[in-house]
mmCIF file of C-alpha atoms in Angstrom:
data_model
loop_
_atom_site.group_PDB
_atom_site.id
_atom_site.type_symbol
_atom_site.label_atom_id
_atom_site.label_comp_id
_atom_site.label_asym_id
_atom_site.label_seq_id
_atom_site.Cartn_x
_atom_site.Cartn_y
_atom_site.Cartn_z
ATOM 1 C CA MET A 7 14.955 -11.208 39.656
ATOM 2 C CA ASP A 8 11.374 -10.789 41.134
ATOM 3 C CA ASN A 9 8.552 -9.741 39.970
ATOM 4 C CA SER A 10 9.228 -6.070 40.417
ATOM 5 C CA ASP A 11 12.157 -6.855 38.575
ATOM 6 C CA ILE A 12 10.470 -7.728 35.729
ATOM 7 C CA GLN A 13 8.209 -5.058 35.500
ATOM 8 C CA GLU A 14 10.338 -2.621 35.763
ATOM 9 C CA LEU A 15 12.792 -4.120 33.272
ATOM 10 C CA VAL A 16 10.050 -4.445 30.781
ATOM 11 C CA ILE A 17 8.444 -0.782 31.733
ATOM 12 C CA SER A 18 12.065 0.497 31.004
ATOM 13 C CA GLY A 19 12.894 -1.485 27.910
ATOM 14 C CA LEU A 20 9.779 0.008 26.277
ATOM 15 C CA ALA A 21 10.483 3.242 27.033
ATOM 16 C CA LEU A 22 10.788 5.798 24.656
ATOM 17 C CA ASP A 23 13.050 9.745 24.804
ATOM 18 C CA LEU A 24 9.782 10.506 22.413
ATOM 19 C CA GLU A 25 11.070 13.582 20.677
ATOM 20 C CA GLN A 26 13.984 12.498 19.782
ATOM 21 C CA GLU A 27 12.588 9.564 18.028
ATOM 22 C CA ALA A 28 9.682 11.610 16.588
ATOM 23 C CA ALA A 29 12.415 13.120 15.329
ATOM 24 C CA ARG A 30 14.840 10.701 14.283
ATOM 25 C CA ILE A 31 11.295 9.459 12.213
ATOM 26 C CA SER A 32 11.026 12.183 10.289
ATOM 27 C CA ASP A 33 15.061 12.798 9.350
ATOM 28 C CA PHE A 34 14.076 9.020 7.822
ATOM 29 C CA ILE A 35 11.509 9.740 5.788
ATOM 30 C CA ARG A 36 12.850 13.288 4.800
ATOM 31 C CA ASN A 37 16.199 11.750 4.001
ATOM 32 C CA LEU A 38 13.783 8.864 1.765
ATOM 33 C CA LEU A 39 11.952 10.859 0.060
ATOM 34 C CA ARG A 40 14.873 13.273 -1.240
ATOM 35 C CA ALA A 41 18.041 10.678 -2.071
ATOM 36 C CA LYS A 42 16.073 7.527 -2.652
ATOM 37 C CA LEU A 43 12.092 7.537 -3.585
ATOM 38 C CA HIS A 44 12.208 11.256 -5.399
ATOM 39 C CA ARG A 45 8.800 12.359 -4.303
ATOM 40 C CA ARG A 46 7.402 15.247 -2.931
ATOM 41 C CA GLY A 47 4.701 14.228 -0.627
ATOM 42 C CA LEU A 48 3.549 11.271 1.278
ATOM 43 C CA VAL A 49 -0.275 9.038 1.019
ATOM 44 C CA VAL A 50 -1.523 7.624 4.148
ATOM 45 C CA ALA A 51 -4.674 6.002 4.385
ATOM 46 C CA VAL A 52 -6.082 7.104 7.885
ATOM 47 C CA SER A 53 -8.595 4.135 9.592
ATOM 48 C CA GLY A 54 -8.866 6.048 12.565
ATOM 49 C CA GLY A 55 -6.846 3.385 14.735
ATOM 50 C CA ILE A 56 -3.829 4.835 16.873
ATOM 51 C CA ASP A 57 -1.413 3.390 13.812
ATOM 52 C CA SER A 58 -2.409 5.580 10.747
ATOM 53 C CA SER A 59 -3.020 8.581 12.999
ATOM 54 C CA VAL A 60 0.328 8.530 14.396
ATOM 55 C CA CYS A 61 1.399 7.633 11.129
ATOM 56 C CA LEU A 62 -0.607 10.780 9.659
ATOM 57 C CA ALA A 63 1.023 12.821 12.263
ATOM 58 C CA LEU A 64 4.344 12.074 11.706
ATOM 59 C CA ALA A 65 4.031 12.739 8.228
ATOM 60 C CA VAL A 66 2.139 16.204 9.172
ATOM 61 C CA ARG A 67 4.785 16.865 11.054
ATOM 62 C CA THR A 68 7.853 15.842 8.443
ATOM 63 C CA LEU A 69 6.540 17.790 5.052
ATOM 64 C CA GLY A 70 3.605 19.835 6.947
ATOM 65 C CA PRO A 71 0.106 19.187 6.138
ATOM 66 C CA LYS A 72 0.058 20.813 2.072
ATOM 67 C CA LYS A 73 2.015 18.027 1.437
ATOM 68 C CA VAL A 74 -0.047 15.135 2.794
ATOM 69 C CA PHE A 75 -2.693 13.328 0.884
ATOM 70 C CA GLY A 76 -5.696 11.535 3.849
ATOM 71 C CA LEU A 77 -7.691 8.754 2.319
ATOM 72 C CA LEU A 78 -10.541 7.096 4.065
ATOM 73 C CA LEU A 79 -11.490 3.748 2.958
ATOM 74 C CA PRO A 80 -14.514 2.531 4.467
ATOM 75 C CA GLU A 81 -16.855 -0.357 3.046
ATOM 76 C CA THR A 82 -19.774 -2.889 4.228
ATOM 77 C CA ASP A 83 -18.129 -4.023 7.371
ATOM 78 C CA SER A 84 -16.780 -1.059 8.308
ATOM 79 C CA SER A 85 -17.760 0.634 11.473
ATOM 80 C CA SER A 86 -19.153 3.506 11.220
ATOM 81 C CA GLU A 87 -16.806 4.910 14.288
ATOM 82 C CA SER A 88 -13.933 4.594 11.918
ATOM 83 C CA VAL A 89 -14.918 6.997 9.840
ATOM 84 C CA THR A 90 -15.772 9.456 12.005
ATOM 85 C CA LEU A 91 -12.680 9.398 13.674
ATOM 86 C CA GLY A 92 -10.340 9.132 11.120
ATOM 87 C CA ARG A 93 -11.947 12.810 9.361
ATOM 88 C CA GLN A 94 -11.524 13.629 12.789
ATOM 89 C CA VAL A 95 -7.446 13.089 12.566
ATOM 90 C CA VAL A 96 -7.271 14.568 9.004
ATOM 91 C CA ASP A 97 -9.176 17.687 10.573
ATOM 92 C CA PHE A 98 -7.657 17.845 13.022
ATOM 93 C CA PHE A 99 -3.848 18.140 11.144
ATOM 94 C CA ASP A 100 -6.161 20.117 8.213
ATOM 95 C CA VAL A 101 -4.491 17.467 5.623
ATOM 96 C CA PRO A 102 -6.348 17.174 2.243
ATOM 97 C CA TYR A 103 -7.850 13.714 2.035
ATOM 98 C CA GLU A 104 -10.826 12.414 0.025
ATOM 99 C CA ILE A 105 -13.339 9.068 1.451
ATOM 100 C CA LYS A 106 -13.908 6.872 -1.151
ATOM 101 C CA ASN A 107 -16.196 4.049 -0.218
ATOM 102 C CA ILE A 108 -14.843 0.175 -1.808
ATOM 103 C CA ALA A 109 -18.247 -1.457 -1.687
ATOM 104 C CA PRO A 110 -18.763 -1.383 -4.733
ATOM 105 C CA THR A 111 -15.072 -2.111 -5.877
ATOM 106 C CA LEU A 112 -15.697 -5.445 -3.731
ATOM 107 C CA GLU A 113 -19.129 -6.914 -4.493
ATOM 108 C CA ALA A 114 -17.850 -6.066 -8.702
ATOM 109 C CA ILE A 115 -15.198 -8.617 -7.917
ATOM 110 C CA GLY A 116 -16.833 -11.375 -5.668
ATOM 111 C CA CYS A 117 -15.202 -10.134 -2.182
ATOM 112 C CA TYR A 118 -18.336 -10.738 -0.311
ATOM 113 C CA GLU A 119 -20.018 -12.919 -2.137
ATOM 114 C CA GLN A 120 -17.198 -15.557 -2.247
ATOM 115 C CA ARG A 121 -16.909 -14.715 1.163
ATOM 116 C CA ASP A 122 -20.489 -16.026 2.418
ATOM 117 C CA THR A 123 -20.623 -19.206 0.411
ATOM 118 C CA ALA A 124 -17.174 -20.028 2.569
ATOM 119 C CA ILE A 125 -19.989 -19.326 5.330
ATOM 120 C CA ARG A 126 -22.334 -21.264 4.219
ATOM 121 C CA GLU A 127 -20.677 -23.760 4.272
ATOM 122 C CA ILE A 128 -20.623 -23.898 7.367
ATOM 123 C CA PHE A 129 -24.445 -22.271 8.797
ATOM 124 C CA PRO A 130 -26.496 -22.997 5.846
ATOM 125 C CA GLU A 131 -29.229 -20.219 6.612
ATOM 126 C CA TYR A 132 -26.403 -16.783 6.974
ATOM 127 C CA ASP A 133 -27.339 -14.356 3.873
ATOM 128 C CA ASN A 134 -26.935 -10.950 4.395
ATOM 129 C CA SER A 135 -28.119 -9.517 7.337
ATOM 130 C CA TRP A 136 -26.253 -11.938 9.453
ATOM 131 C CA LYS A 137 -23.229 -11.251 10.752
ATOM 132 C CA ASN A 138 -20.167 -12.685 11.424
ATOM 133 C CA LYS A 139 -16.199 -13.036 12.378
ATOM 134 C CA ILE A 140 -13.647 -15.590 12.646
ATOM 135 C CA VAL A 141 -11.218 -15.857 16.439
ATOM 136 C CA ILE A 142 -8.272 -17.718 16.855
ATOM 137 C CA SER A 143 -7.137 -20.480 19.264
ATOM 138 C CA GLY A 144 -4.934 -22.593 20.740
ATOM 139 C CA GLY A 145 -1.855 -21.130 20.610
ATOM 140 C CA THR A 146 -0.993 -19.620 23.950
ATOM 141 C CA ALA A 147 -2.539 -22.056 25.614
ATOM 142 C CA GLY A 148 0.318 -24.801 24.029
ATOM 143 C CA ALA A 149 -1.696 -26.461 21.030
ATOM 144 C CA ILE A 150 -1.389 -26.030 17.531
ATOM 145 C CA ASN A 151 -3.332 -22.506 16.185
ATOM 146 C CA HIS A 152 -7.150 -23.292 15.325
ATOM 147 C CA PHE A 153 -9.429 -20.414 14.177
ATOM 148 C CA TYR A 154 -13.896 -20.739 14.893
ATOM 149 C CA LEU A 155 -16.713 -19.052 12.814
ATOM 150 C CA VAL A 156 -18.618 -16.903 14.867
ATOM 151 C CA VAL A 157 -21.658 -15.593 13.483
ATOM 152 C CA GLN A 158 -25.002 -13.480 14.839
ATOM 153 C CA GLU A 159 -28.379 -14.189 13.137
ATOM 154 C CA PRO A 160 -30.716 -10.189 12.959
ATOM 155 C CA GLY A 161 -32.357 -11.384 16.187
ATOM 156 C CA GLY A 162 -29.002 -11.648 18.210
ATOM 157 C CA GLU A 163 -27.721 -14.417 18.862
ATOM 158 C CA GLN A 164 -24.083 -16.164 18.048
ATOM 159 C CA LEU A 165 -23.386 -19.473 17.004
ATOM 160 C CA LYS A 166 -20.165 -20.767 16.712
ATOM 161 C CA GLU A 167 -18.154 -23.198 15.112
ATOM 162 C CA ARG A 168 -14.787 -24.510 14.770
ATOM 163 C CA LEU A 169 -13.605 -23.326 10.918
ATOM 164 C CA ALA A 170 -12.289 -26.238 8.982
ATOM 165 C CA LEU A 171 -9.273 -25.285 6.204
ATOM 166 C CA LYS A 172 -10.892 -25.108 3.600
ATOM 167 C CA GLN A 173 -13.336 -22.046 5.033
ATOM 168 C CA TYR A 174 -11.117 -20.764 6.665
ATOM 169 C CA LEU A 175 -8.606 -20.208 4.137
ATOM 170 C CA LYS A 176 -11.454 -18.472 1.656
ATOM 171 C CA ILE A 177 -12.353 -16.597 4.180
ATOM 172 C CA VAL A 178 -9.676 -14.940 4.613
ATOM 173 C CA ALA A 179 -8.700 -14.655 0.792
ATOM 174 C CA ALA A 180 -11.859 -12.679 0.567
ATOM 175 C CA THR A 181 -10.980 -10.598 3.175
ATOM 176 C CA ASN A 182 -8.085 -9.867 1.596
ATOM 177 C CA PHE A 183 -9.592 -7.835 -1.306
ATOM 178 C CA LYS A 184 -10.231 -5.470 1.253
ATOM 179 C CA GLN A 185 -6.473 -4.265 1.715
ATOM 180 C CA ARG A 186 -5.165 -5.158 -1.835
ATOM 181 C CA ILE A 187 -8.385 -2.411 -3.216
ATOM 182 C CA ARG A 188 -7.435 -0.038 -0.455
ATOM 183 C CA LYS A 189 -3.418 -0.124 -1.788
ATOM 184 C CA ASN A 190 -4.585 -0.094 -4.936
ATOM 185 C CA LEU A 191 -5.508 3.469 -4.691
ATOM 186 C CA GLU A 192 -2.872 4.521 -1.995
ATOM 187 C CA TYR A 193 -0.786 3.666 -5.057
ATOM 188 C CA PHE A 194 -3.504 5.774 -7.404
ATOM 189 C CA HIS A 195 -3.086 8.759 -5.463
ATOM 190 C CA ALA A 196 0.762 8.004 -4.862
ATOM 191 C CA ASP A 197 1.006 8.244 -9.085
ATOM 192 C CA ARG A 198 -1.068 11.045 -9.556
ATOM 193 C CA LEU A 199 1.067 12.907 -7.026
ATOM 194 C CA ASN A 200 4.372 11.806 -6.612
ATOM 195 C CA TYR A 201 4.126 11.424 -3.759
ATOM 196 C CA ALA A 202 5.256 8.085 -1.411
ATOM 197 C CA VAL A 203 2.856 5.926 0.162
ATOM 198 C CA ILE A 204 2.824 5.078 3.990
ATOM 199 C CA GLY A 205 2.778 1.722 5.317
ATOM 200 C CA THR A 206 1.208 1.970 9.354
ATOM 201 C CA PRO A 207 1.775 -1.587 10.788
ATOM 202 C CA ASN A 208 3.441 -1.792 14.239
ATOM 203 C CA ARG A 209 6.186 -3.872 15.330
ATOM 204 C CA LEU A 210 3.940 -6.460 16.528
ATOM 205 C CA GLU A 211 2.288 -6.393 12.937
ATOM 206 C CA TYR A 212 5.671 -6.354 11.156
ATOM 207 C CA ASP A 213 7.147 -9.489 12.886
ATOM 208 C CA GLN A 214 4.192 -11.430 13.213
ATOM 209 C CA GLY A 215 3.357 -10.959 10.084
ATOM 210 C CA PHE A 216 -0.545 -9.583 11.374
ATOM 211 C CA PHE A 217 -0.881 -8.210 7.434
ATOM 212 C CA VAL A 218 -1.773 -8.953 4.104
ATOM 213 C CA LYS A 219 0.598 -9.104 1.415
ATOM 214 C CA ASN A 220 0.078 -6.471 -1.442
ATOM 215 C CA GLY A 221 -1.923 -4.995 0.560
ATOM 216 C CA ASP A 222 -1.452 -3.184 4.376
ATOM 217 C CA GLY A 223 1.829 -5.018 3.247
ATOM 218 C CA ALA A 224 2.831 -2.469 0.910
ATOM 219 C CA ALA A 225 4.189 0.693 1.157
ATOM 220 C CA ASP A 226 7.146 2.704 0.083
ATOM 221 C CA ILE A 227 8.252 4.001 3.934
ATOM 222 C CA LYS A 228 6.826 1.676 6.836
ATOM 223 C CA PRO A 229 7.796 4.644 9.902
ATOM 224 C CA ILE A 230 6.338 2.994 13.366
ATOM 225 C CA ALA A 231 7.549 -0.747 11.692
ATOM 226 C CA HIS A 232 10.110 -0.764 14.869
ATOM 227 C CA LEU A 233 7.964 0.965 17.208
ATOM 228 C CA TYR A 234 5.835 -1.609 19.518
ATOM 229 C CA LYS A 235 2.158 -1.367 20.188
ATOM 230 C CA THR A 236 2.573 0.344 23.679
ATOM 231 C CA GLN A 237 5.091 2.871 22.425
ATOM 232 C CA VAL A 238 2.738 3.881 19.047
ATOM 233 C CA TYR A 239 0.320 4.831 21.716
ATOM 234 C CA ALA A 240 2.622 7.136 23.643
ATOM 235 C CA MET A 241 4.561 8.249 20.955
ATOM 236 C CA ALA A 242 -0.182 10.020 19.824
ATOM 237 C CA ARG A 243 0.390 11.377 23.119
ATOM 238 C CA HIS A 244 3.078 12.924 22.021
ATOM 239 C CA LEU A 245 2.780 14.008 19.069
ATOM 240 C CA GLY A 246 -0.645 16.106 20.444
ATOM 241 C CA LEU A 247 -3.295 13.563 18.916
ATOM 242 C CA PRO A 248 -7.003 14.071 20.652
ATOM 243 C CA ASP A 249 -7.631 12.447 23.678
ATOM 244 C CA ASN A 250 -10.328 10.039 21.918
ATOM 245 C CA ILE A 251 -7.880 9.033 19.285
ATOM 246 C CA CYS A 252 -5.268 8.510 22.106
ATOM 247 C CA SER A 253 -7.565 6.002 24.207
ATOM 248 C CA THR A 254 -8.487 3.912 21.176
ATOM 249 C CA THR A 255 -8.808 -0.008 21.307
ATOM 250 C CA PRO A 256 -7.412 -1.830 18.844
ATOM 251 C CA THR A 257 -9.548 -3.539 15.999
ATOM 252 C CA THR A 258 -9.044 -5.545 12.634
ATOM 253 C CA ASP A 259 -12.393 -3.569 11.267
ATOM 254 C CA THR A 260 -12.726 -5.699 8.811
ATOM 255 C CA TYR A 261 -15.358 -8.311 9.719
ATOM 256 C CA SER A 262 -18.951 -7.236 10.447
ATOM 257 C CA LEU A 263 -19.078 -8.428 13.988
ATOM 258 C CA GLU A 264 -17.010 -6.372 16.529
ATOM 259 C CA GLN A 265 -13.626 -7.984 16.792
ATOM 260 C CA GLY A 266 -10.012 -7.417 18.947
ATOM 261 C CA GLN A 267 -6.590 -8.042 17.234
ATOM 262 C CA ASP A 268 -6.024 -9.785 20.272
ATOM 263 C CA GLU A 269 -9.025 -12.034 19.763
ATOM 264 C CA PHE A 270 -8.299 -12.349 15.867
ATOM 265 C CA TYR A 271 -4.524 -13.083 15.815
ATOM 266 C CA PHE A 272 -2.554 -12.322 19.262
ATOM 267 C CA ALA A 273 -4.874 -13.711 21.267
ATOM 268 C CA LEU A 274 -3.264 -11.635 23.843
ATOM 269 C CA PRO A 275 -4.189 -7.784 24.959
ATOM 270 C CA TYR A 276 -1.582 -5.587 22.757
ATOM 271 C CA GLN A 277 0.175 -4.652 26.261
ATOM 272 C CA GLN A 278 0.992 -8.399 27.179
ATOM 273 C CA MET A 279 1.601 -9.239 23.591
ATOM 274 C CA ASP A 280 4.411 -6.600 23.325
ATOM 275 C CA ALA A 281 6.015 -7.520 26.885
ATOM 276 C CA ALA A 282 5.834 -11.041 25.627
ATOM 277 C CA LEU A 283 7.832 -10.085 22.373
ATOM 278 C CA TRP A 284 10.219 -7.677 23.531
ATOM 279 C CA CYS A 285 11.080 -10.865 26.199
ATOM 280 C CA TYR A 286 11.561 -12.710 23.547
ATOM 281 C CA ASN A 287 14.323 -10.594 21.526
ATOM 282 C CA HIS A 288 16.104 -10.613 24.907
ATOM 283 C CA GLN A 289 15.647 -13.604 25.596
ATOM 284 C CA VAL A 290 14.066 -13.202 28.771
ATOM 285 C CA PRO A 291 13.426 -16.703 30.598
ATOM 286 C CA ALA A 292 10.365 -17.599 30.324
ATOM 287 C CA GLU A 293 9.701 -18.024 34.333
ATOM 288 C CA LYS A 294 10.416 -14.372 34.004
ATOM 289 C CA LEU A 295 7.482 -13.624 31.115
ATOM 290 C CA ALA A 296 5.424 -15.702 33.617
ATOM 291 C CA ASP A 297 6.185 -13.320 36.786
ATOM 292 C CA TYR A 298 5.147 -10.507 34.452
ATOM 293 C CA LEU A 299 1.849 -12.038 32.671
ATOM 294 C CA ASN A 300 0.951 -13.202 35.629
ATOM 295 C CA THR A 301 0.330 -17.082 34.912
ATOM 296 C CA THR A 302 1.862 -19.662 34.489
ATOM 297 C CA GLU A 303 5.453 -21.158 32.846
ATOM 298 C CA GLU A 304 3.725 -23.099 30.866
ATOM 299 C CA GLN A 305 1.747 -20.635 29.151
ATOM 300 C CA ALA A 306 4.488 -18.535 29.169
ATOM 301 C CA LYS A 307 6.819 -21.235 27.014
ATOM 302 C CA ALA A 308 3.498 -21.598 24.598
ATOM 303 C CA ILE A 309 3.540 -17.317 23.858
ATOM 304 C CA TYR A 310 7.249 -17.932 22.830
ATOM 305 C CA HIS A 311 6.682 -21.022 20.900
ATOM 306 C CA ASP A 312 3.324 -18.940 19.364
ATOM 307 C CA ILE A 313 5.839 -15.518 18.246
ATOM 308 C CA GLU A 314 7.939 -18.146 17.051
ATOM 309 C CA SER A 315 5.393 -20.232 15.546
ATOM 310 C CA LYS A 316 4.083 -16.829 13.464
ATOM 311 C CA ARG A 317 7.486 -15.457 12.608
ATOM 312 C CA LYS A 318 7.708 -18.968 10.483
ATOM 313 C CA THR A 319 4.399 -19.103 8.570
ATOM 314 C CA THR A 320 4.526 -15.378 8.382
ATOM 315 C CA ALA A 321 7.599 -15.416 6.100
ATOM 316 C CA TYR A 322 6.235 -15.703 3.240
ATOM 317 C CA LEU A 323 4.541 -12.459 3.313
ATOM 318 C CA HIS A 324 8.473 -10.124 3.755
ATOM 319 C CA MET A 325 10.054 -12.128 0.704
ATOM 320 C CA PRO A 326 10.279 -10.016 -2.072
ATOM 321 C CA PRO A 327 9.515 -11.342 -5.900
ATOM 322 C CA CYS A 328 11.933 -14.609 -6.001
ATOM 323 C CA VAL A 329 14.969 -14.189 -9.131
ATOM 324 C CA ILE A 330 17.136 -17.268 -10.303
ATOM 325 C CA GLU A 331 19.706 -14.539 -10.172
ATOM 326 C CA ASP A 332 20.583 -11.064 -8.701
ATOM 327 C CA ILE A 333 19.126 -8.108 -11.206
ATOM 328 C CA PHE A 334 21.002 -5.760 -10.151
#
């Protein structure tokens, strides 16, 4: 198998009959609502990103706009663009929606305070006029994943220090409040309307544990958890989403400094990560993945190892509550 062969293999492997797949997802949602969930509509939290936009489009395709309720849930660190894009999407599909700024709630429960306390253990001068983010390093180079804290002073200078486990866990625990508060609001509206809640993770996120347990990981239906990110982008175009939505770059929209998902978690752009995960799932040798990524075999092996490591360390996120014996 030469380089052109592996390129063709990955391209064909990730190809979809998009209309057939959209119909399959709609049938799946409709049957679940009727036969198992007994709910009459869907709640979708919309960030303006590609995943939530496609989920909203699929929800509307399945039930029509009047049985779908959109939520836009910004907070202090959210990009102003996320609200603009989110509103564009709900208006595009003529879906009823609500915008609720969750910053006061996060402030009241100590989200920002707890995060900032941990940051000041590394950068004592840090205050709320600074910006911050966490970046990942190591895993795809064959080392153990570790994290750095990046802060930006008001004047624009950026500083970077490796995070100790204690500070890393506290910052992440504090920021996880954001996803958990959002999910509480989604379920409030689901209960109010007798709707089901849509979860928006794609296959990369679902497989590799890039979600918050009882936060964005909680849902009644996850309609795109089987779709690779490139397939989600293709589905967006097929469903007729606006061009600017179809070309958005994946971000975490969690930290105040701009941050791509590859910078925080995956360490590879989504197109390459899709290929790596697809090759791993189909037992493609590392040397062939190396050809596809134009990297060394050792680096490809490290990427496979990182996929395995993330699956192991995030298995807990997929677990339901543990009981001593089966109840039903």
